[in-house]
Coordinates of C-alpha atoms in Angstrom, one line a residue:
M1266 CA -7.5 -8.8 -22.6
I1267 CA -4.6 -8.9 -25.3
A1268 CA -4.8 -11.9 -27.4
N1269 CA -5.5 -10.8 -30.3
S1270 CA -2.3 -8.3 -30.4
E1271 CA 0.9 -9.3 -32.9
K1272 CA 2.4 -9.0 -30.1
P1273 CA 2.4 -8.2 -26.7
V1274 CA 1.7 -4.9 -24.5
Q1275 CA 5.9 -4.2 -23.3
I1276 CA 5.8 -2.8 -19.5
I1277 CA 8.4 -1.6 -17.4
I1278 CA 7.8 -0.8 -13.3
R1279 CA 10.0 1.3 -11.4
T1280 CA 9.5 0.9 -7.7
D1281 CA 11.0 0.1 -4.9
A1282 CA 11.1 -1.1 -1.7
S1283 CA 13.5 0.0 1.7
V1284 CA 13.1 0.1 5.6
E1285 CA 12.3 3.8 4.8
I1286 CA 10.2 3.1 2.4
G1287 CA 8.3 0.0 3.0
T1288 CA 6.9 -2.6 0.4
G1289 CA 3.5 -0.8 0.3
H1290 CA 4.4 0.8 -3.3
V1291 CA 6.0 -2.5 -4.6
M1292 CA 3.2 -4.9 -3.5
R1293 CA 0.7 -3.2 -5.0
C1294 CA 3.0 -3.1 -8.5
L1295 CA 3.4 -6.8 -8.6
T1296 CA -0.7 -6.8 -8.2
L1297 CA -1.5 -4.8 -11.2
A1298 CA 1.2 -6.7 -13.1
S1299 CA -0.2 -9.9 -12.2
G1300 CA -3.1 -8.6 -14.2
L1301 CA -1.6 -7.7 -16.5
T1302 CA 0.4 -10.5 -17.5
E1303 CA -2.8 -12.9 -17.1
G1304 CA -4.1 -9.9 -19.7
G1305 CA -1.7 -11.0 -22.1
A1306 CA 0.7 -8.9 -21.3
H1307 CA 4.9 -8.7 -21.0
V1308 CA 6.2 -7.4 -17.3
G1309 CA 9.2 -6.5 -16.4
F1310 CA 10.1 -4.8 -12.9
L1311 CA 12.7 -2.0 -12.7
C1312 CA 14.1 -1.8 -8.6
R1313 CA 16.9 -0.4 -6.7
A1314 CA 18.5 -2.9 -3.8
H1315 CA 18.0 -1.0 -0.8
D1316 CA 17.7 -2.8 2.2
G1317 CA 14.8 -4.1 2.6
N1318 CA 14.4 -4.1 -0.6
L1319 CA 11.7 -7.3 -2.3
I1320 CA 13.9 -8.4 -5.4
D1321 CA 14.1 -11.7 -4.2
L1322 CA 10.0 -11.8 -3.4
I1323 CA 9.4 -10.2 -7.0
K1324 CA 11.8 -13.2 -9.1
R1325 CA 9.4 -15.7 -6.8
S1326 CA 6.4 -13.9 -8.2
G1327 CA 7.1 -14.7 -12.2
F1328 CA 8.9 -11.3 -12.8
E1329 CA 12.0 -10.1 -14.5
V1330 CA 14.0 -7.9 -12.2
K1331 CA 16.5 -4.8 -13.4
I1332 CA 18.9 -4.5 -10.1
L1333 CA 20.0 -1.0 -10.5
P1334 CA 23.3 -0.5 -7.3
A1335 CA 22.2 -0.9 -3.1
S1336 CA 22.6 2.7 -2.5
T1337 CA 22.4 4.1 1.3
L1338 CA 19.5 6.0 1.9
G1339 CA 20.4 7.8 4.9
N1340 CA 23.1 9.4 3.0
F1341 CA 21.8 10.8 0.7
Q1342 CA 20.5 14.6 0.9
S1343 CA 18.8 16.1 -1.7
K1344 CA 20.7 19.3 -4.0
S1345 CA 17.5 21.0 -4.1
I1346 CA 14.4 22.5 -2.4
S1347 CA 12.6 22.0 -5.9
D1348 CA 13.1 18.1 -5.2
P1349 CA 9.6 16.0 -4.4
V1350 CA 9.8 15.9 -0.3
H1351 CA 11.2 12.3 -0.6
A1352 CA 13.6 12.6 -3.0
A1353 CA 16.4 11.2 -0.5
W1354 CA 14.2 6.9 -0.4
L1355 CA 15.9 7.3 -3.7
G1356 CA 18.9 6.8 -2.8
C1357 CA 20.6 8.6 -5.1
D1358 CA 19.8 11.5 -7.1
W1359 CA 17.3 11.5 -10.1
Q1360 CA 20.1 12.5 -12.7
S1361 CA 21.8 9.3 -11.3
D1362 CA 18.5 7.2 -11.4
V1363 CA 17.6 8.2 -15.4
Q1364 CA 20.9 7.8 -16.4
Q1365 CA 21.0 4.2 -14.5
C1366 CA 17.3 3.3 -16.0
R1367 CA 18.7 4.2 -19.4
S1368 CA 21.3 1.5 -19.4
V1369 CA 19.9 -1.3 -18.2
L1370 CA 16.4 -0.8 -20.3
S1371 CA 15.6 -1.1 -24.5
H1372 CA 13.7 1.3 -25.7
N1373 CA 11.0 -0.6 -26.7
I1374 CA 8.2 -0.5 -24.2
D1375 CA 5.3 0.7 -24.6
W1376 CA 4.3 1.9 -20.8
L1377 CA 6.2 2.6 -17.8
I1378 CA 4.7 2.5 -14.9
V1379 CA 6.6 4.8 -11.5
D1380 CA 5.4 4.0 -8.3
H1381 CA 7.9 5.7 -6.4
Y1382 CA 8.1 9.2 -4.1
A1383 CA 11.1 9.6 -5.1
L1384 CA 10.3 10.8 -8.4
D1385 CA 8.5 13.4 -9.8
H1386 CA 8.0 15.2 -13.7
K1387 CA 11.5 16.2 -14.0
W1388 CA 12.6 11.9 -14.1
E1389 CA 9.8 11.1 -15.6
R1390 CA 9.8 13.7 -18.6
E1391 CA 14.1 12.5 -18.9
M1392 CA 12.8 8.8 -19.4
R1393 CA 10.6 9.4 -22.0
S1394 CA 12.6 8.3 -24.8
T1395 CA 12.5 4.7 -23.5
C1396 CA 8.4 4.5 -23.9
Q1397 CA 5.1 4.9 -25.5
N1398 CA 3.2 6.2 -22.2
I1399 CA 4.0 6.6 -18.7
M1400 CA 1.5 5.4 -16.3
V1401 CA 1.8 7.3 -12.5
I1402 CA 0.4 5.3 -9.3
D1403 CA 0.5 7.6 -6.7
D1404 CA -1.0 9.1 -3.2
L1405 CA 0.4 12.1 -1.9
A1406 CA -0.5 14.9 -5.2
D1407 CA 2.3 17.1 -3.5
R1408 CA 4.0 17.0 -7.0
S1409 CA 3.8 17.1 -10.6
H1410 CA 3.9 14.6 -13.4
D1411 CA 5.0 14.2 -17.0
C1412 CA 2.6 11.2 -17.2
D1413 CA -0.3 10.3 -20.0
L1414 CA -2.1 7.9 -17.1
L1415 CA -2.1 9.1 -13.1
L1416 CA -3.8 6.9 -10.8
D1417 CA -4.2 7.5 -7.3
Q1418 CA -6.7 5.2 -5.0
S1419 CA -7.1 7.2 -1.9
I1420 CA -10.1 7.7 -0.3
G1421 CA -11.5 11.3 -0.9
R1422 CA -9.1 11.9 -3.5
T1423 CA -10.5 14.8 -6.8
A1424 CA -9.2 16.1 -9.8
S1425 CA -8.9 18.9 -8.3
D1426 CA -6.0 17.7 -6.0
Y1427 CA -3.9 17.0 -8.8
L1428 CA -4.6 20.3 -10.6
E1429 CA -2.1 21.9 -10.6
F1430 CA 0.4 18.9 -11.2
V1431 CA -0.6 17.3 -14.3
G1432 CA -1.4 18.7 -17.5
A1433 CA -5.1 18.8 -18.7
E1434 CA -4.3 15.8 -21.2
T1435 CA -3.3 13.5 -18.4
R1436 CA -6.2 10.7 -17.4
M1437 CA -6.7 10.1 -13.9
L1438 CA -8.3 7.3 -12.1
L1439 CA -8.5 8.3 -9.1
G1440 CA -10.3 7.1 -5.7
P1441 CA -10.5 3.8 -4.2
Q1442 CA -12.6 2.2 -7.4
Y1443 CA -9.3 1.8 -8.8
A1444 CA -7.4 0.3 -5.9
L1445 CA -4.6 -2.6 -6.5
L1446 CA -6.2 -5.4 -4.6
R1447 CA -5.4 -8.5 -5.1
P1448 CA -8.4 -10.9 -6.5
E1449 CA -8.3 -12.8 -3.2
F1450 CA -10.1 -10.1 -2.1
A1451 CA -12.7 -10.1 -4.4
Q1452 CA -13.6 -13.5 -4.3
W1453 CA -13.3 -13.1 -0.5
R1454 CA -15.6 -10.0 0.4
V1455 CA -19.1 -12.1 0.1
T1456 CA -17.5 -14.6 3.4
S1457 CA -16.0 -11.7 4.8
L1458 CA -19.7 -9.2 4.9
A1459 CA -21.8 -12.9 5.7
H1460 CA -19.3 -12.7 9.1
R1461 CA -19.8 -9.2 9.9
Q1462 CA -23.5 -9.4 10.6
S1463 CA -23.4 -11.1 13.8
P1464 CA -20.6 -8.7 15.2
E1465 CA -18.9 -9.7 18.7
L1466 CA -15.2 -9.3 19.5
R1467 CA -13.6 -12.6 19.8
H1468 CA -10.9 -12.5 17.2
I1469 CA -8.1 -8.9 16.4
L1470 CA -5.8 -8.9 13.5
V1471 CA -2.7 -6.0 14.5
T1472 CA -1.0 -5.1 11.3
M1473 CA 1.3 -2.4 10.9
G1474 CA 3.7 -3.6 7.1
G1475 CA 5.5 -5.5 6.2
V1476 CA 8.5 -3.6 8.3
D1477 CA 7.3 -1.2 11.3
R1478 CA 10.5 0.3 11.5
D1479 CA 9.4 1.9 14.8
N1480 CA 8.0 -1.3 17.0
V1481 CA 5.1 -0.1 17.2
T1482 CA 3.4 -3.6 17.2
E1483 CA 4.6 -4.4 19.6
R1484 CA 2.9 -1.8 21.6
V1485 CA -0.4 -2.0 20.9
L1486 CA 0.0 -5.6 22.0
T1487 CA 0.9 -3.6 25.3
G1488 CA -2.2 -2.3 25.4
L1489 CA -3.9 -5.0 23.7
H1490 CA -2.6 -7.3 27.7
R1491 CA -4.4 -4.0 29.4
C1492 CA -7.6 -4.3 27.5
R1493 CA -10.5 -6.1 30.0
L1494 CA -12.2 -7.9 26.9
P1495 CA -14.4 -10.7 27.6
T1496 CA -15.5 -12.3 24.6
L1497 CA -12.0 -12.0 23.3
E1498 CA -10.3 -15.1 22.1
K1499 CA -7.0 -14.8 19.7
I1500 CA -5.1 -12.2 18.7
T1501 CA -3.0 -12.2 15.1
V1502 CA -0.7 -10.0 14.4
V1503 CA 0.8 -10.4 10.6
M1504 CA 4.4 -8.7 9.8
G1505 CA 7.0 -8.9 7.4
L1506 CA 9.4 -12.3 8.1
H1507 CA 12.7 -9.5 8.0
A1508 CA 11.2 -6.5 9.9
P1509 CA 14.0 -5.1 12.4
W1510 CA 11.1 -6.1 15.9
H1511 CA 10.5 -9.2 14.2
D1512 CA 11.7 -11.3 17.2
A1513 CA 10.5 -8.7 19.9
V1514 CA 6.8 -8.7 18.3
I1515 CA 7.7 -12.6 19.7
A1516 CA 8.4 -12.2 22.3
A1517 CA 5.9 -10.5 23.3
A1518 CA 3.2 -13.0 21.9
A1519 CA 4.4 -15.6 24.1
G1520 CA 3.4 -12.7 27.1
M1521 CA 0.2 -12.5 26.3
K1522 CA -2.9 -13.6 28.4
I1523 CA -5.0 -13.9 24.9
Q1524 CA -3.7 -16.0 22.2
T1525 CA -1.3 -14.8 20.3
V1526 CA -0.1 -16.2 16.9
V1527 CA 2.3 -13.9 15.1
L1528 CA 2.6 -15.1 11.7
S1529 CA 5.0 -13.9 8.8
D1530 CA 4.6 -12.8 4.8
V1531 CA 0.3 -14.1 4.7
D1532 CA 0.1 -15.4 1.4
Q1533 CA -4.0 -15.6 2.2
M1534 CA -4.3 -12.2 3.8
A1535 CA -8.1 -11.7 2.7
E1536 CA -8.4 -15.1 4.1
L1537 CA -7.8 -13.9 7.0
M1538 CA -8.5 -10.9 7.3
S1539 CA -12.1 -12.3 6.9
T1540 CA -12.2 -14.4 9.9
C1541 CA -11.1 -11.3 12.5
D1542 CA -13.3 -8.9 14.1
L1543 CA -11.4 -5.5 13.7
A1544 CA -8.1 -5.0 12.6
I1545 CA -5.2 -2.5 14.8
G1546 CA -3.2 -0.9 11.7
A1547 CA -1.9 1.1 10.0
G1548 CA -3.6 4.2 7.7
G1549 CA -1.6 3.1 4.2
T1550 CA -2.9 1.5 1.6
T1551 CA -3.8 -2.1 3.3
T1552 CA -7.3 0.4 4.9
L1553 CA -8.7 -0.4 1.2
E1554 CA -7.5 -4.3 1.6
R1555 CA -9.6 -3.7 4.8
C1556 CA -12.7 -1.7 3.9
S1557 CA -13.3 -4.3 1.1
L1558 CA -13.9 -6.9 3.0
G1559 CA -16.2 -4.8 6.1
L1560 CA -13.0 -5.2 8.4
P1561 CA -13.7 -3.0 10.7
S1562 CA -10.5 -1.1 12.0
V1563 CA -8.6 1.0 14.5
L1564 CA -6.0 3.5 12.3
L1565 CA -2.5 4.5 13.8
I1566 CA -1.1 7.6 12.1
L1567 CA 2.3 6.3 11.2
A1568 CA 3.6 8.5 8.4
D1569 CA 2.4 11.5 6.5
N1570 CA 1.0 10.3 3.5
Q1571 CA -1.6 8.1 5.7
L1572 CA -2.9 11.2 7.3
N1573 CA -5.5 12.3 4.2
I1574 CA -6.9 7.8 4.0
V1575 CA -7.0 7.8 7.7
E1576 CA -9.0 11.1 8.3
H1577 CA -11.1 10.4 5.0
M1578 CA -12.0 7.0 7.2
V1579 CA -13.5 8.7 10.4
E1580 CA -15.5 11.5 8.3
A1581 CA -16.9 8.4 6.8
D1582 CA -17.5 7.4 10.0
A1583 CA -15.6 4.0 8.6
A1584 CA -12.9 3.9 11.5
F1585 CA -11.4 4.9 14.6
A1586 CA -7.6 6.9 14.4
I1587 CA -5.8 7.5 17.4
G1588 CA -3.6 10.3 15.9
D1589 CA -1.5 10.2 18.8
L1590 CA 1.4 7.7 19.3
D1591 CA 2.1 9.1 22.5
S1592 CA -0.4 8.5 24.3
L1593 CA -1.1 4.7 22.5
E1594 CA -1.7 2.4 24.7
T1595 CA -4.6 5.0 26.9
S1596 CA -6.3 5.0 24.4
L1597 CA -6.6 1.5 23.0
V1598 CA -7.8 0.7 26.3
E1599 CA -10.2 3.0 26.5
F1600 CA -11.8 2.5 23.0
L1601 CA -11.7 -1.0 23.3
E1602 CA -13.7 -1.2 26.1
S1603 CA -16.0 0.7 25.4
F1604 CA -15.9 -0.3 21.4
A1605 CA -16.7 -4.2 22.7
L1606 CA -20.3 -3.3 24.4
S1607 CA -21.6 -0.7 21.6
N1608 CA -22.9 -1.1 17.4
K1609 CA -19.9 0.8 16.2
M1610 CA -18.7 -3.2 14.9
A1611 CA -21.8 -3.1 12.8
I1612 CA -21.6 0.6 11.4
Y1613 CA -17.6 0.8 10.5
A1614 CA -18.4 -2.2 8.8
Q1615 CA -20.8 -1.2 6.9
N1616 CA -19.3 1.7 5.9
S1617 CA -15.8 0.7 5.0
S1618 CA -17.6 -2.2 3.1
D1619 CA -19.4 0.6 0.9
L1620 CA -16.4 2.5 -0.4
L1621 CA -14.5 -0.1 -2.4
D1622 CA -15.6 -3.3 -4.5
A1623 CA -12.1 -4.6 -4.6
N1624 CA -12.5 -4.8 -8.2
G1625 CA -10.1 -2.2 -8.7
V1626 CA -7.2 -4.0 -10.9
V1627 CA -10.1 -5.4 -13.7
R1628 CA -10.6 -1.5 -13.9
T1629 CA -7.1 -0.2 -14.8
I1630 CA -6.3 -2.6 -16.7
A1631 CA -8.9 -1.8 -19.2
K1632 CA -8.4 2.0 -18.7
L1633 CA -4.1 1.1 -19.2
L1634 CA -5.0 -0.4 -22.3
G1635 CA -7.6 1.4 -24.0
H1636 CA -10.4 -0.7 -23.6
N1637 CA -14.0 0.3 -22.1
G1638 CA -14.4 -0.1 -18.1

């Protein structure tokens, strides 16, 4: 893709993971970084060593990481009402983050990519001196950005959502056609969609993300334990190895009447999803992975930033949503016992798979590096 350049395009990605932030930002950035590297770019990461960070994973994936000092997220309070809603997730004020980033960066970066709810136009403007171009990955549309390229892979996202937040010169890549999914999802799409042709509820996947700090997973298992699902043969739970409730979920799985397996840090998620008949999961970015494979879903709203994607999934008749977690177990039982006897599995499979084709990384890289596509 850029093999004819005299020197590789230099790219730095500023993103974080933590118990509070979750793992999704880093995971989608790793996907983009891998694609850029395959295209000939040189990619590095810039991360703060929060509790629950994924710095070791990034390094194992072959990328250099410049590490910013750890901070206690819970002890930092935003100083200004103009700061982003999630400003505390940075672990320090944005000015300190700028200073620390500048101290470890050279000034010959072609692209600085930032995927962080705590950062906005103020940070981006001050970082202009370190790079030629800035790309922002966002899915909130709740704050201003000073960037050359903005990617928001949310279902239903339109340019009008960012009208007041970016300049007229900012190029925007909007919607699930730019979803940053690993290549395995495109590879398993045909197999997975073929599996949906004769739907029957035999295998359920439960996944609340890498952290699940409120132990929603165990509550889902409690609901499943109460369900009368005569065709169900297996439940697979996927969670992060260092998730705070990991051991509790394993204990709960051992007491299930249906064979229940708990897996951690799964490498072949697309292959696993392609064998499942229904997923019960958080309404975050993993929703796009499920859509690419036509995997019917029950979506739980575990954070405010998941509301938009869940609403659009329900509007498209592509998933069922449970918004009131107070009645999670009851709602799950009521829905699943009727769902297993209805044609909703086929409807959700078709409508969700129509939303995206899993080639978003290829399209994004083409736009990022100035190629047609």
